[in-house]
XYZ file of C-alpha atoms in Angstrom:
665
model
C 152.654 -214.336 16.081
C 152.866 -211.121 17.918
C 152.446 -211.199 21.804
C 149.052 -210.206 23.240
C 148.346 -206.587 23.412
C 146.949 -206.324 26.844
C 149.575 -203.993 28.754
C 150.472 -204.694 32.216
C 148.707 -202.415 34.668
C 146.302 -200.778 32.215
C 143.844 -199.054 34.475
C 140.114 -198.257 33.751
C 139.342 -195.508 31.730
C 142.609 -195.790 29.858
C 142.893 -196.549 26.194
C 144.396 -199.828 24.952
C 147.750 -199.060 23.514
C 147.875 -198.714 19.684
C 151.014 -200.686 19.423
C 152.940 -203.384 21.165
C 152.744 -202.598 24.935
C 155.214 -200.700 26.879
C 155.546 -200.366 30.471
C 152.665 -197.790 30.314
C 149.191 -197.440 28.558
C 150.472 -194.533 26.395
C 150.839 -194.883 22.700
C 154.312 -195.829 21.525
C 156.455 -193.225 20.136
C 156.033 -194.648 16.620
C 152.345 -194.139 16.835
C 150.905 -191.236 15.049
C 149.337 -188.342 17.039
C 145.814 -188.316 17.134
C 145.479 -185.175 15.037
C 147.513 -186.824 11.994
C 145.308 -187.132 9.290
C 146.459 -190.563 8.148
C 148.714 -193.164 9.484
C 152.138 -193.864 7.702
C 152.578 -196.792 5.405
C 153.700 -199.915 7.229
C 156.097 -202.015 5.346
C 155.052 -205.036 7.222
C 151.482 -204.731 5.631
C 151.443 -205.638 2.027
C 148.371 -206.356 0.453
C 148.400 -210.035 -1.695
C 146.584 -210.023 -5.182
C 143.948 -212.508 -3.204
C 143.217 -209.658 -0.885
C 142.816 -207.097 -3.497
C 140.679 -209.396 -5.649
C 138.415 -209.862 -2.639
C 138.309 -206.081 -2.261
C 137.205 -205.602 -5.656
C 134.563 -208.405 -5.345
C 133.137 -206.421 -2.302
C 133.165 -203.310 -4.177
C 131.346 -204.552 -7.157
C 128.619 -206.132 -4.798
C 128.271 -203.341 -2.473
C 127.519 -200.470 -4.877
C 126.105 -197.137 -3.495
C 122.750 -198.356 -5.005
C 122.629 -201.620 -3.044
C 123.845 -199.759 0.139
C 120.982 -197.431 -0.204
C 118.406 -200.135 -0.419
C 119.887 -202.121 2.483
C 117.690 -202.408 5.659
C 118.646 -201.827 9.213
C 119.979 -205.076 11.106
C 119.733 -205.261 14.909
C 116.994 -202.695 15.408
C 116.464 -201.558 19.034
C 113.920 -203.571 20.563
C 110.451 -202.036 20.840
C 108.475 -201.399 23.972
C 104.808 -202.238 24.009
C 102.863 -199.110 24.637
C 105.783 -196.661 24.152
C 105.010 -194.279 21.309
C 107.759 -193.332 19.016
C 106.853 -189.763 19.839
C 107.462 -190.429 23.472
C 110.978 -189.001 23.322
C 113.149 -188.125 26.275
C 112.692 -184.494 26.866
C 116.386 -184.011 27.999
C 117.813 -185.836 24.897
C 120.748 -183.821 23.549
C 120.058 -182.517 20.072
C 122.025 -184.395 17.092
C 122.668 -183.508 13.632
C 123.756 -185.196 10.473
C 127.322 -184.581 9.300
C 127.416 -184.571 5.581
C 131.210 -184.471 5.635
C 131.289 -188.069 7.045
C 133.511 -189.119 10.028
C 136.606 -191.054 8.805
C 136.450 -193.698 11.790
C 132.737 -194.168 11.572
C 130.921 -195.986 8.711
C 128.344 -198.705 7.800
C 128.795 -202.213 8.422
C 127.315 -204.122 5.578
C 125.779 -207.674 5.959
C 124.336 -210.268 3.602
C 122.851 -213.547 4.002
C 120.615 -213.493 6.936
C 119.136 -217.302 7.150
C 117.288 -216.782 10.440
C 113.667 -218.208 10.209
C 111.902 -215.181 11.774
C 109.521 -212.630 10.038
C 112.298 -210.913 8.187
C 113.293 -213.522 5.605
C 116.853 -214.158 4.659
C 118.945 -213.278 1.662
C 118.577 -209.469 2.083
C 121.271 -206.830 2.443
C 121.433 -205.157 5.750
C 123.627 -202.884 7.459
C 124.567 -201.692 10.971
C 126.986 -198.946 12.262
C 130.490 -199.648 13.026
C 133.830 -197.821 13.657
C 137.639 -198.524 13.459
C 139.913 -199.271 16.249
C 143.687 -198.482 16.331
C 145.682 -201.429 16.515
C 149.101 -202.643 15.016
C 147.319 -204.578 12.309
C 145.583 -201.338 11.254
C 142.552 -203.588 10.313
C 140.346 -203.767 13.212
C 136.514 -202.845 13.240
C 134.158 -202.608 16.338
C 130.190 -203.126 16.175
C 127.572 -204.825 18.419
C 127.448 -208.609 18.571
C 123.567 -208.383 18.091
C 124.178 -207.422 14.635
C 125.803 -210.817 13.997
C 124.395 -213.144 16.687
C 126.973 -215.800 15.759
C 130.345 -215.731 14.100
C 129.816 -217.311 10.622
C 126.266 -217.140 9.380
C 127.029 -214.240 7.073
C 128.586 -213.666 3.661
C 129.727 -210.569 1.853
C 130.436 -208.544 5.144
C 132.219 -205.462 4.596
C 132.796 -201.991 6.178
C 132.608 -198.550 4.447
C 134.264 -195.930 6.649
C 133.499 -192.290 6.219
C 130.151 -193.080 4.531
C 128.537 -189.731 3.418
C 126.252 -188.228 0.847
C 128.064 -188.166 -2.774
C 128.872 -184.711 -3.519
C 128.083 -185.184 -7.070
C 124.706 -186.609 -6.320
C 122.988 -185.879 -2.923
C 120.519 -188.859 -3.544
C 123.300 -191.319 -2.859
C 126.128 -192.330 -0.589
C 129.650 -192.702 -1.215
C 132.643 -194.504 0.644
C 135.477 -192.030 0.132
C 138.090 -194.634 1.494
C 136.809 -197.684 -0.403
C 135.247 -200.924 0.850
C 137.149 -203.133 3.252
C 135.673 -206.612 3.251
C 135.676 -208.590 6.442
C 138.232 -211.397 6.507
C 136.337 -214.704 6.478
C 136.433 -216.507 9.828
C 137.813 -213.168 11.730
C 134.638 -212.275 13.707
C 135.189 -212.109 17.341
C 132.064 -212.558 19.688
C 132.303 -213.837 23.292
C 131.404 -217.368 23.518
C 128.990 -216.545 26.345
C 127.205 -214.214 24.016
C 127.047 -216.938 21.162
C 125.412 -219.365 23.760
C 123.019 -217.301 25.557
C 122.158 -214.844 23.020
C 121.207 -211.007 23.330
C 118.919 -211.166 26.256
C 120.917 -213.189 28.698
C 124.306 -211.738 27.649
C 123.438 -208.382 27.173
C 126.521 -206.979 28.874
C 128.757 -208.547 26.047
C 127.134 -207.068 23.162
C 130.230 -206.179 21.296
C 132.148 -207.633 18.413
C 135.421 -207.051 16.613
C 136.136 -207.839 12.952
C 139.212 -208.101 10.923
C 138.914 -206.230 7.618
C 141.234 -207.003 4.585
C 142.433 -203.856 2.528
C 140.483 -202.065 -0.021
C 140.789 -202.496 -3.875
C 143.525 -200.123 -3.859
C 145.633 -202.423 -1.460
C 145.473 -199.799 1.515
C 144.744 -201.200 4.957
C 142.116 -199.483 6.852
C 144.236 -197.215 8.985
C 146.451 -196.230 6.028
C 143.663 -195.241 4.462
C 141.465 -193.336 6.939
C 144.048 -192.316 9.629
C 144.537 -193.682 12.974
C 141.403 -195.529 14.528
C 139.655 -194.773 17.711
C 141.474 -195.815 21.101
C 139.732 -198.740 22.792
C 139.135 -197.589 26.437
C 137.951 -199.834 29.260
C 135.678 -198.203 32.237
C 135.096 -199.589 35.858
C 131.310 -200.050 36.962
C 132.055 -196.710 38.911
C 133.148 -194.691 35.711
C 130.152 -195.189 33.824
C 129.202 -191.499 34.073
C 131.315 -189.800 31.685
C 131.507 -186.330 30.258
C 132.419 -185.074 26.663
C 130.920 -188.050 24.895
C 129.837 -187.955 21.352
C 127.530 -190.574 19.595
C 127.365 -191.819 16.031
C 125.232 -193.966 14.239
C 123.533 -194.330 10.811
C 119.684 -194.428 11.381
C 117.333 -195.975 8.487
C 118.859 -195.297 5.357
C 120.800 -192.044 6.149
C 123.732 -191.451 3.841
C 125.503 -189.201 6.658
C 126.270 -190.120 10.261
C 123.927 -188.894 13.011
C 126.049 -187.091 15.205
C 125.332 -186.017 18.916
C 128.055 -183.830 20.096
C 129.665 -183.827 23.369
C 127.058 -184.891 26.086
C 127.385 -186.903 29.144
C 126.553 -190.485 29.849
C 125.153 -192.252 33.002
C 125.387 -195.710 34.405
C 122.456 -198.040 34.059
C 122.212 -201.231 36.328
C 125.777 -201.151 37.115
C 126.993 -202.722 33.670
C 125.820 -200.491 30.935
C 126.312 -196.901 29.546
C 123.253 -194.872 28.854
C 122.984 -191.717 26.775
C 120.217 -189.602 25.884
C 120.665 -188.214 22.213
C 117.908 -187.540 19.834
C 116.887 -189.708 16.903
C 118.793 -192.663 17.078
C 116.366 -195.314 15.211
C 117.151 -198.708 13.569
C 120.523 -198.887 11.819
C 122.490 -197.320 14.721
C 123.397 -200.541 16.360
C 126.940 -200.767 16.796
C 127.536 -197.194 16.472
C 130.369 -195.847 18.763
C 130.489 -193.862 22.037
C 133.355 -191.771 21.490
C 134.777 -189.630 24.460
C 136.964 -186.602 23.680
C 136.119 -186.805 20.011
C 138.376 -184.278 18.081
C 136.297 -184.235 14.775
C 138.126 -187.367 13.593
C 138.705 -189.831 16.349
C 138.515 -190.230 20.123
C 138.309 -193.005 22.830
C 135.844 -195.507 22.014
C 134.087 -196.271 25.343
C 130.810 -198.236 24.129
C 128.721 -199.195 21.041
C 124.919 -198.830 20.953
C 123.694 -202.271 21.968
C 123.462 -204.030 25.398
C 120.471 -203.405 27.422
C 117.364 -204.389 25.094
C 119.968 -204.282 22.058
C 120.364 -200.577 22.475
C 117.182 -199.423 24.347
C 113.408 -199.348 23.460
C 113.225 -195.576 22.226
C 115.096 -193.684 19.776
C 116.231 -190.848 21.942
C 117.954 -193.290 24.573
C 120.739 -195.565 23.702
C 122.810 -197.851 25.720
C 126.006 -200.017 25.595
C 127.458 -202.844 27.351
C 130.216 -201.933 29.664
C 133.541 -202.043 28.328
C 135.801 -203.918 30.646
C 138.317 -206.893 30.676
C 135.794 -209.046 28.498
C 136.266 -206.535 25.566
C 140.195 -206.473 25.918
C 140.214 -210.351 25.678
C 138.429 -210.160 22.369
C 140.428 -207.297 21.081
C 143.415 -209.611 21.832
C 141.930 -212.200 19.970
C 141.365 -209.961 16.764
C 144.776 -208.344 17.008
C 146.898 -211.509 17.464
C 144.727 -213.609 14.997
C 143.720 -216.084 17.742
C 140.898 -218.494 17.006
C 137.321 -216.761 17.580
C 135.325 -218.085 20.471
C 132.804 -220.871 19.689
C 129.675 -221.433 21.370
C 130.065 -223.255 24.694
C 127.439 -225.429 26.355
C 125.554 -223.670 28.664
C 123.809 -225.447 31.945
C 121.671 -227.331 29.720
C 124.414 -229.170 28.077
C 125.671 -229.320 24.688
C 124.059 -230.040 21.225
C 125.775 -233.384 21.407
C 123.459 -234.175 24.219
C 120.212 -232.718 22.925
C 120.465 -234.859 19.788
C 119.140 -237.551 21.744
C 115.806 -235.855 22.887
C 113.218 -237.467 21.019
C 110.046 -235.629 22.720
C 109.219 -232.575 24.850
C 106.027 -231.306 26.525
C 105.137 -228.135 28.285
C 103.175 -227.835 31.473
C 103.179 -226.546 35.148
C 104.889 -229.492 37.067
C 107.158 -228.060 39.446
C 105.890 -226.909 42.996
C 107.756 -223.609 42.036
C 105.831 -223.171 38.805
C 102.327 -224.204 39.826
C 101.803 -221.446 41.836
C 101.633 -218.910 39.177
C 100.919 -221.311 36.424
C 104.506 -221.015 34.558
C 105.567 -223.754 32.330
C 108.304 -226.193 32.550
C 109.619 -228.955 30.141
C 109.373 -232.576 30.363
C 111.878 -234.306 27.918
C 111.823 -237.780 26.609
C 115.436 -239.257 25.634
C 116.244 -241.916 23.346
C 117.743 -244.213 25.940
C 114.041 -244.093 27.859
C 115.239 -241.399 30.572
C 112.641 -238.817 31.117
C 113.532 -235.645 32.987
C 111.875 -232.610 34.081
C 113.474 -228.926 33.598
C 111.824 -226.207 35.644
C 111.199 -222.877 33.563
C 113.115 -219.955 34.808
C 110.515 -217.407 33.434
C 113.292 -215.685 31.177
C 112.595 -218.039 28.267
C 114.902 -220.754 29.562
C 115.175 -223.337 32.183
C 116.994 -224.329 35.268
C 119.250 -227.211 34.989
C 122.430 -227.259 37.313
C 121.264 -227.210 41.061
C 122.122 -223.848 42.603
C 121.240 -222.637 46.084
C 117.458 -221.227 46.154
C 117.031 -222.525 42.370
C 115.112 -225.566 41.332
C 116.928 -227.846 39.074
C 116.584 -230.385 36.479
C 115.161 -233.780 38.090
C 114.705 -237.213 36.607
C 111.268 -238.864 36.393
C 112.423 -241.947 34.921
C 116.034 -243.286 34.525
C 117.260 -244.938 31.356
C 115.170 -247.748 30.792
C 114.108 -250.219 27.855
C 110.220 -249.493 28.402
C 110.348 -245.856 27.507
C 112.973 -246.279 25.028
C 111.350 -249.053 23.008
C 107.719 -248.449 23.543
C 106.863 -244.861 24.477
C 105.702 -243.166 20.833
C 104.018 -239.989 21.734
C 103.820 -237.882 25.042
C 101.708 -234.674 25.711
C 100.593 -232.970 28.658
C 97.236 -231.394 30.027
C 94.890 -231.345 33.171
C 93.004 -234.440 32.306
C 92.371 -235.868 35.772
C 90.581 -232.694 37.012
C 92.969 -231.941 40.052
C 94.187 -228.491 38.787
C 97.578 -229.991 37.873
C 99.197 -231.123 34.850
C 99.246 -234.733 33.866
C 101.442 -236.616 31.403
C 99.706 -238.615 28.419
C 101.743 -241.465 26.785
C 100.832 -243.324 23.592
C 102.594 -246.519 23.449
C 103.360 -248.280 19.925
C 100.914 -251.050 20.871
C 98.083 -248.339 20.754
C 97.628 -248.099 24.382
C 97.257 -244.644 25.968
C 98.291 -244.120 29.703
C 97.892 -241.097 31.610
C 99.986 -240.301 34.610
C 98.502 -237.838 36.850
C 99.767 -234.814 38.745
C 103.290 -234.997 37.417
C 105.697 -233.235 39.650
C 109.366 -233.127 40.533
C 108.793 -235.909 42.989
C 107.125 -238.364 40.423
C 108.840 -241.588 39.541
C 107.521 -242.922 36.397
C 107.430 -246.635 35.856
C 110.065 -248.250 33.910
C 109.089 -251.823 33.574
C 105.889 -253.612 31.907
C 105.008 -254.814 35.303
C 105.129 -251.452 37.227
C 102.102 -249.197 37.662
C 101.495 -246.028 39.460
C 98.444 -246.247 41.735
C 96.960 -243.286 40.128
C 97.581 -244.002 36.607
C 94.719 -244.114 34.025
C 94.452 -246.147 30.904
C 92.213 -244.254 28.420
C 92.817 -246.619 25.252
C 93.643 -250.342 25.519
C 96.567 -251.984 23.721
C 95.718 -252.590 19.991
C 93.330 -249.713 19.892
C 92.942 -247.408 16.883
C 95.567 -245.203 18.600
C 98.197 -247.669 16.917
C 97.719 -245.260 13.884
C 98.088 -241.721 15.731
C 100.784 -239.713 14.548
C 100.616 -236.746 16.396
C 99.353 -235.352 19.514
C 98.424 -231.593 20.403
C 96.780 -230.878 23.969
C 94.912 -227.505 24.550
C 92.022 -225.618 25.513
C 89.957 -226.544 22.582
C 86.602 -227.375 24.149
C 85.396 -223.854 25.387
C 86.223 -224.534 29.140
C 89.337 -223.345 31.210
C 90.982 -226.556 31.437
C 94.000 -227.903 28.800
C 92.079 -231.247 28.627
C 91.308 -231.496 25.046
C 93.352 -233.458 22.389
C 93.733 -233.095 18.706
C 95.195 -236.264 17.184
C 96.755 -236.700 13.751
C 96.382 -239.930 12.090
C 98.353 -241.850 9.690
C 96.095 -241.178 6.755
C 95.770 -237.491 7.345
C 92.588 -237.429 9.161
C 92.616 -234.856 11.952
C 90.196 -235.134 14.874
C 89.650 -233.657 18.233
C 88.556 -235.247 21.513
C 87.035 -232.687 24.408
C 86.926 -233.062 28.142
C 89.152 -236.012 28.451
C 89.138 -237.207 32.196
C 89.397 -240.382 34.246
C 86.635 -241.790 32.330
C 88.407 -241.704 29.070
C 88.088 -240.141 25.690
C 84.876 -238.206 24.791
C 83.235 -236.429 21.792
C 85.696 -236.998 19.078
C 84.922 -234.568 16.369
C 86.536 -234.579 12.900
C 88.522 -231.513 11.911
C 89.730 -232.682 8.561
C 88.871 -235.886 6.662
C 91.689 -238.134 5.625
C 93.902 -236.474 3.243
C 97.458 -236.257 1.692
C 98.221 -232.728 2.955
C 98.180 -233.590 6.754
C 100.099 -236.636 6.292
C 102.936 -234.016 5.688
C 102.575 -232.324 9.057
C 105.908 -233.148 10.846
C 105.240 -231.591 14.200
C 102.246 -229.823 15.949
C 101.869 -228.366 19.375
C 98.931 -226.390 20.963
C 99.263 -222.914 22.812
C 97.855 -219.256 22.916
C 99.329 -217.201 20.025
C 96.715 -214.589 19.718
C 96.416 -213.858 23.368
C 92.777 -214.658 23.890
C 92.572 -217.897 26.099
C 92.537 -216.111 29.662
C 88.781 -215.212 29.140
C 85.565 -217.040 30.213
C 85.880 -219.208 26.857
C 89.497 -219.837 26.019
C 90.643 -220.426 22.403
C 93.823 -222.170 22.078
C 95.590 -222.343 18.684
C 97.310 -225.305 16.864
C 100.770 -224.786 15.556
C 102.020 -227.128 12.813
C 105.618 -227.569 11.176
C 105.084 -229.029 7.764
C 107.621 -231.357 6.003
C 108.163 -228.545 3.593
C 109.421 -226.172 6.296
C 106.354 -224.254 6.439
C 105.231 -223.294 9.715
C 101.288 -222.563 10.160
C 98.883 -221.428 13.070
C 95.205 -222.254 13.087
C 93.761 -220.077 15.611
C 90.907 -220.777 17.958
C 90.202 -224.414 17.323
C 87.555 -224.808 19.475
C 85.168 -223.398 16.860
C 85.062 -227.156 15.695
C 86.984 -226.764 12.540
C 90.554 -225.489 11.215
C 90.371 -222.119 9.656
C 92.296 -218.700 8.939
C 95.623 -220.581 8.676
C 98.226 -217.957 8.998
C 102.037 -218.858 7.801
C 104.523 -217.550 10.475
C 107.354 -218.874 8.697
C 108.595 -220.713 5.663
C 112.032 -221.881 5.270
C 114.027 -225.030 4.585
C 115.680 -224.479 8.078
C 112.432 -225.663 9.732
C 112.666 -229.164 7.919
C 115.385 -229.423 10.468
C 113.101 -228.989 13.530
C 112.545 -232.310 15.208
C 110.871 -231.588 18.635
C 108.618 -228.670 19.417
C 106.523 -227.558 22.376
C 104.606 -224.311 23.226
C 104.731 -222.959 26.787
C 104.677 -220.159 29.175
C 108.376 -219.884 29.250
C 108.575 -215.836 29.392
C 107.060 -213.092 31.611
C 103.482 -212.983 30.264
C 100.323 -215.190 30.964
C 100.155 -216.975 27.485
C 101.736 -220.268 26.238
C 103.089 -218.080 23.236
C 106.793 -219.346 23.625
C 108.148 -222.028 21.240
C 110.628 -224.536 22.092
C 112.536 -225.934 19.315
C 115.021 -228.824 19.383
C 116.967 -229.046 15.977
C 118.529 -231.756 13.876
C 122.100 -230.686 15.087
C 121.080 -230.813 18.731
C 120.575 -226.736 18.944
C 117.860 -225.653 21.246
C 116.056 -222.366 20.916
C 113.015 -220.898 22.412
C 110.951 -218.279 20.262
C 109.870 -215.829 22.788
C 106.278 -214.348 22.465
C 105.514 -216.001 19.169
C 102.262 -214.749 17.737
C 99.784 -215.988 15.216
C 101.454 -214.149 12.328
C 105.113 -214.029 13.384
C 107.762 -216.196 15.012
C 109.147 -214.509 18.023
C 112.307 -213.385 19.223
C 115.167 -216.162 19.122
C 116.699 -217.069 22.682
C 119.543 -219.981 21.979
C 119.509 -221.963 24.923
C 122.083 -224.900 23.481
C 124.305 -224.459 20.675
C 124.680 -226.770 17.794
C 126.742 -230.077 18.401
C 130.195 -230.053 17.903
C 129.855 -232.330 15.087
C 127.549 -229.430 13.641
C 130.715 -227.401 12.899
C 131.828 -228.578 9.288
C 135.326 -228.880 8.569
C 135.623 -226.718 5.510
C 138.362 -226.022 2.968
C 138.070 -223.269 0.696
C 134.301 -222.801 1.846
C 133.580 -226.603 0.637
C 131.078 -228.310 3.220
C 132.324 -232.029 4.589
C 130.196 -234.234 2.202
C 129.501 -236.592 5.229
C 127.957 -233.683 7.479
C 124.394 -234.781 8.012
C 123.299 -231.344 8.101
C 124.555 -230.811 4.615
C 123.827 -226.862 4.621
C 121.218 -225.931 7.417
C 120.858 -227.317 10.658
C 119.010 -224.790 12.867
C 117.985 -221.204 13.105
C 121.835 -220.455 13.574
C 122.598 -222.372 10.769
C 125.704 -224.279 11.894
C 128.782 -222.423 12.371
C 131.083 -223.058 9.558
C 134.727 -223.068 10.678
C 136.265 -221.302 7.610
């Protein structure tokens, strides 16, 4: 193994050396000059028959026709109310270069199994560029093009992509197709854990490619790659920077020549260039571009995954974090894996058996923000205050709320608490916790907050607790609860119940006197017996008026996810399927709440079978929202694989959560 590439004393705004470090950051004498059309053959780099076979397989799959039909991956986030034509008037002009750029190309992606509105199994692409290295095999793109480091199949890089001179209706890869080596994707572990919103300053990724079908390694085929260059936070304003990317299905790179960058929020590069629409993610910011290569100081991504309008693009700052990833890629080190964040690990969250949303913490009650109560399989009950950024506070930090224990581990909650839900039943304008016990008793604990201590023994009772159904009641047969605003008033005091025979009923205006006005929403039937999980919220944004209308979200045993809007009409109607994937058969706990920054309970919390925890922010009545990973899958969810074979004893078999699980091969 070669020693790490980080040179001693590399200062900001200097390129990383293209060979083993000397005492300065200059290229070694054996490195080609930037103007050389190609790097000399390296006797130490010899393609193996297996590598050539892999390249031929990639070439056979990624035909020009297939690439032309691929859809953009990692499109810029849209900003509500910002019209496409609302361009930046000062944006620099750009043009398509039909001759292509050897160091810039399309990054080809297949097998997206994310259970969002864009179904999996599609061919997709981002933009990418080659980076000079001793391996002659390193490609740079945006981390949000991948989101994790092993979900994908058939990853490949087509450098120099340009219109085919013989057929202007299709593109051509003049240097061939370079497959990404399996398991050689390098993304910062914090990005894998926190996702594109919370870790937007780490939105870059390296990949190691194998040779093309001729046995040529990347820089031997195209010439030397771009020089990876870091910038300090005081150097984000740069001159003579060109921007590259492949918007839409373009067959030529869009080039914005020689303009300037500015700093944004002290950790992003910002550049104003016209026309950089979806597909440009991962495209390089090249300083001092000489027509073939330059100093790569950024890639399109970072803030809002690259910006909210086509004429402004962003990049995460290139600093010591990107040097560390570069060293991993060059030295063939083990890629990062997701790390447990402040909410713990997937091994911990496998033990969460229930979760409900409501305004419990005093810091949330003031504005009606949502928190999360979690019931664990040892009987413990804890409260996580929402952070209003699609996540929750856990570890106690100065001036922040933190996870609090409402009940320690105990046999009563472990053995007898069956279903939980929350609403404002007691009429004190505070959220209450409702528990259905296995014997059919239903108890309300009013006004739950971080100071509440729930009873943990059968002979303990809170002075204000309310029993609304006695032991041995019909609620022995209740299999699912969903509280919401289903009765036409402003209070979340209405309860939908799924029964063991598939019947669905609704109780409105629950209060201290008990249950009222039961109404049948569905007669006993086989279909509703297959409803695995359900929760209530506001997915169509119409629950803040005089007559609130909450919606019912249901996850079915088949993996279908449905929304039934406006259940206060007294019946189920207008079912909308927001997702349908075998992935959703692995959902174990769900809760809708106001975890983001709007005023609706439209953020979907999911705990998956492998312990992964995600929130789908701003979920709507016709589409699952953007995914935020809060807890990565359990360590056991990383399948030990040999030659691509999954461990037969892996309980997830193939799919465990929206990130699948991360295979180690």
